[in-house]
Short mmCIF file of C-alpha atoms in Angstrom, two decimals:
data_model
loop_
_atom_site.label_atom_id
_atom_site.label_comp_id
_atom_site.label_asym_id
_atom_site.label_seq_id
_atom_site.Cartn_x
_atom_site.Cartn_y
_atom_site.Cartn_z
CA UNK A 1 32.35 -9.52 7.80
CA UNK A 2 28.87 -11.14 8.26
CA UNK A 3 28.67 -9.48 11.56
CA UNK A 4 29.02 -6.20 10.01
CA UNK A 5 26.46 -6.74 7.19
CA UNK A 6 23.98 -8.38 9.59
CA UNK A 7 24.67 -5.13 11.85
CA UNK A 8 23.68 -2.99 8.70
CA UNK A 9 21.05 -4.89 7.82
CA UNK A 10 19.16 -4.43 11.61
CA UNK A 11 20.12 -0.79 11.01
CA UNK A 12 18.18 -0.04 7.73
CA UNK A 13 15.46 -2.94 8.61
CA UNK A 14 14.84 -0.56 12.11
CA UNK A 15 14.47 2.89 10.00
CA UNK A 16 12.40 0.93 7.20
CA UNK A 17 10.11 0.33 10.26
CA UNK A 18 10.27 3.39 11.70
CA UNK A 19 9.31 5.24 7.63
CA UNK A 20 6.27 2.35 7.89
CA UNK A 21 5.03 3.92 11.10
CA UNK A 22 5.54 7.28 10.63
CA UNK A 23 3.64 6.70 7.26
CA UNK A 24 0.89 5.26 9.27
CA UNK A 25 0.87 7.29 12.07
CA UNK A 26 0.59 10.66 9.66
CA UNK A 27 -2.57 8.41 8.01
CA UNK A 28 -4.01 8.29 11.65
CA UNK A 29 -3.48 11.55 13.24
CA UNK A 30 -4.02 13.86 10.53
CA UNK A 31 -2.88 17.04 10.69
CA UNK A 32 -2.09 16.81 14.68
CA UNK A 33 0.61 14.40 13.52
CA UNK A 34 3.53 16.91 14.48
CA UNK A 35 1.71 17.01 17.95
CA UNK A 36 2.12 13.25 18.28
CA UNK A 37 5.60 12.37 20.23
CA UNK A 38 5.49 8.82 18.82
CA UNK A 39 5.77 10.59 15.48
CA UNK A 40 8.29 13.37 16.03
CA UNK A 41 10.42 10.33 17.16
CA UNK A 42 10.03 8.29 14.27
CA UNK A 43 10.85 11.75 12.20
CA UNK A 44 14.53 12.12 14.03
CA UNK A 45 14.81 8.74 13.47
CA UNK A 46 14.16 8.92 9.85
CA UNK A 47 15.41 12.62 9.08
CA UNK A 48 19.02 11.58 7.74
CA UNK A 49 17.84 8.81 4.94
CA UNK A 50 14.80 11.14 4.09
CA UNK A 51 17.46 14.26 3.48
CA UNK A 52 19.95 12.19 1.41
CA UNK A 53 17.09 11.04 -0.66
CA UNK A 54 15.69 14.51 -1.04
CA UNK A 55 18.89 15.55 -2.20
CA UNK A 56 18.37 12.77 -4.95
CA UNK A 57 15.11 13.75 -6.40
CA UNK A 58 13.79 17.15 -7.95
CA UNK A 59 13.36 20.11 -5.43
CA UNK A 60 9.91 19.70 -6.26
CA UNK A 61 9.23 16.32 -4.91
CA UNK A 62 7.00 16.35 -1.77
CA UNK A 63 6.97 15.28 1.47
CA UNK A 64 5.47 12.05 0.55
CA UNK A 65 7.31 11.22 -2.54
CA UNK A 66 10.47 11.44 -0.43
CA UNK A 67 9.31 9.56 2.00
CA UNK A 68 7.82 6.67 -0.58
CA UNK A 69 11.29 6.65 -2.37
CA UNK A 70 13.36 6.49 0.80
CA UNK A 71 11.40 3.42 1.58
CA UNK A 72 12.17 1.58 -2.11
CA UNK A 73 15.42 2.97 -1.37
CA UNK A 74 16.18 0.86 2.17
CA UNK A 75 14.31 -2.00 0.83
CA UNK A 76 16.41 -2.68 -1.88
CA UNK A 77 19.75 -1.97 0.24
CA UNK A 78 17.80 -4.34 2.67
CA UNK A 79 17.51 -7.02 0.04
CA UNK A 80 20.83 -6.32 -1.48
CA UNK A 81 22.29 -7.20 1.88
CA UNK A 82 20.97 -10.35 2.94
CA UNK A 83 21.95 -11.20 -0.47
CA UNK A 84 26.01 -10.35 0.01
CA UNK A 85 25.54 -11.73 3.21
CA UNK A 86 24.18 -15.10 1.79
CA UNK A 87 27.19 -15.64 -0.89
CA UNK A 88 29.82 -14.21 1.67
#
């Protein structure tokens, strides 16, 4: 059991990192982001947590409210887990 929530926990602490860099590495490069490999890897990486919270918020939310609110969204699972996996 605490191998599987330490497993999750690497999981959603990797694509937490990955929404930090892609949020920094759209800051950097503009609007030649999507030209940036580094970038378009970080955005596979990232595209399933960003679509299942865009299916949670208002179809007018934008690209950067989705991506703001996926990151709340992994940190508290993050915290949650290392939580369970303390008082397991």
């Amino acid at each position: 059991m605490l191998f599987l929530i330490a497993a999750l926990r690497a999981i959603i602490e990797m694509l937490g990192l990955c929404l930090i860099g892609q949020g920094m590495l759209a800051l950097l490069a503009g609007s030649k982001r999507q030209a940036n490999p580094i970038y378009r890897l970080f955005a596979l990486i990232t595209h399933a947590p960003r679509r299942v919270v865009a299916h949670l918020l208002p179809k007018a939310a934008g690209e950067k409210t989705i991506g703001i609110c996926c990151f709340v969204v992994l940190f508290c699972l993050w915290i949650g887990l290392a939580l369970m996996r303390k008082f397991v």
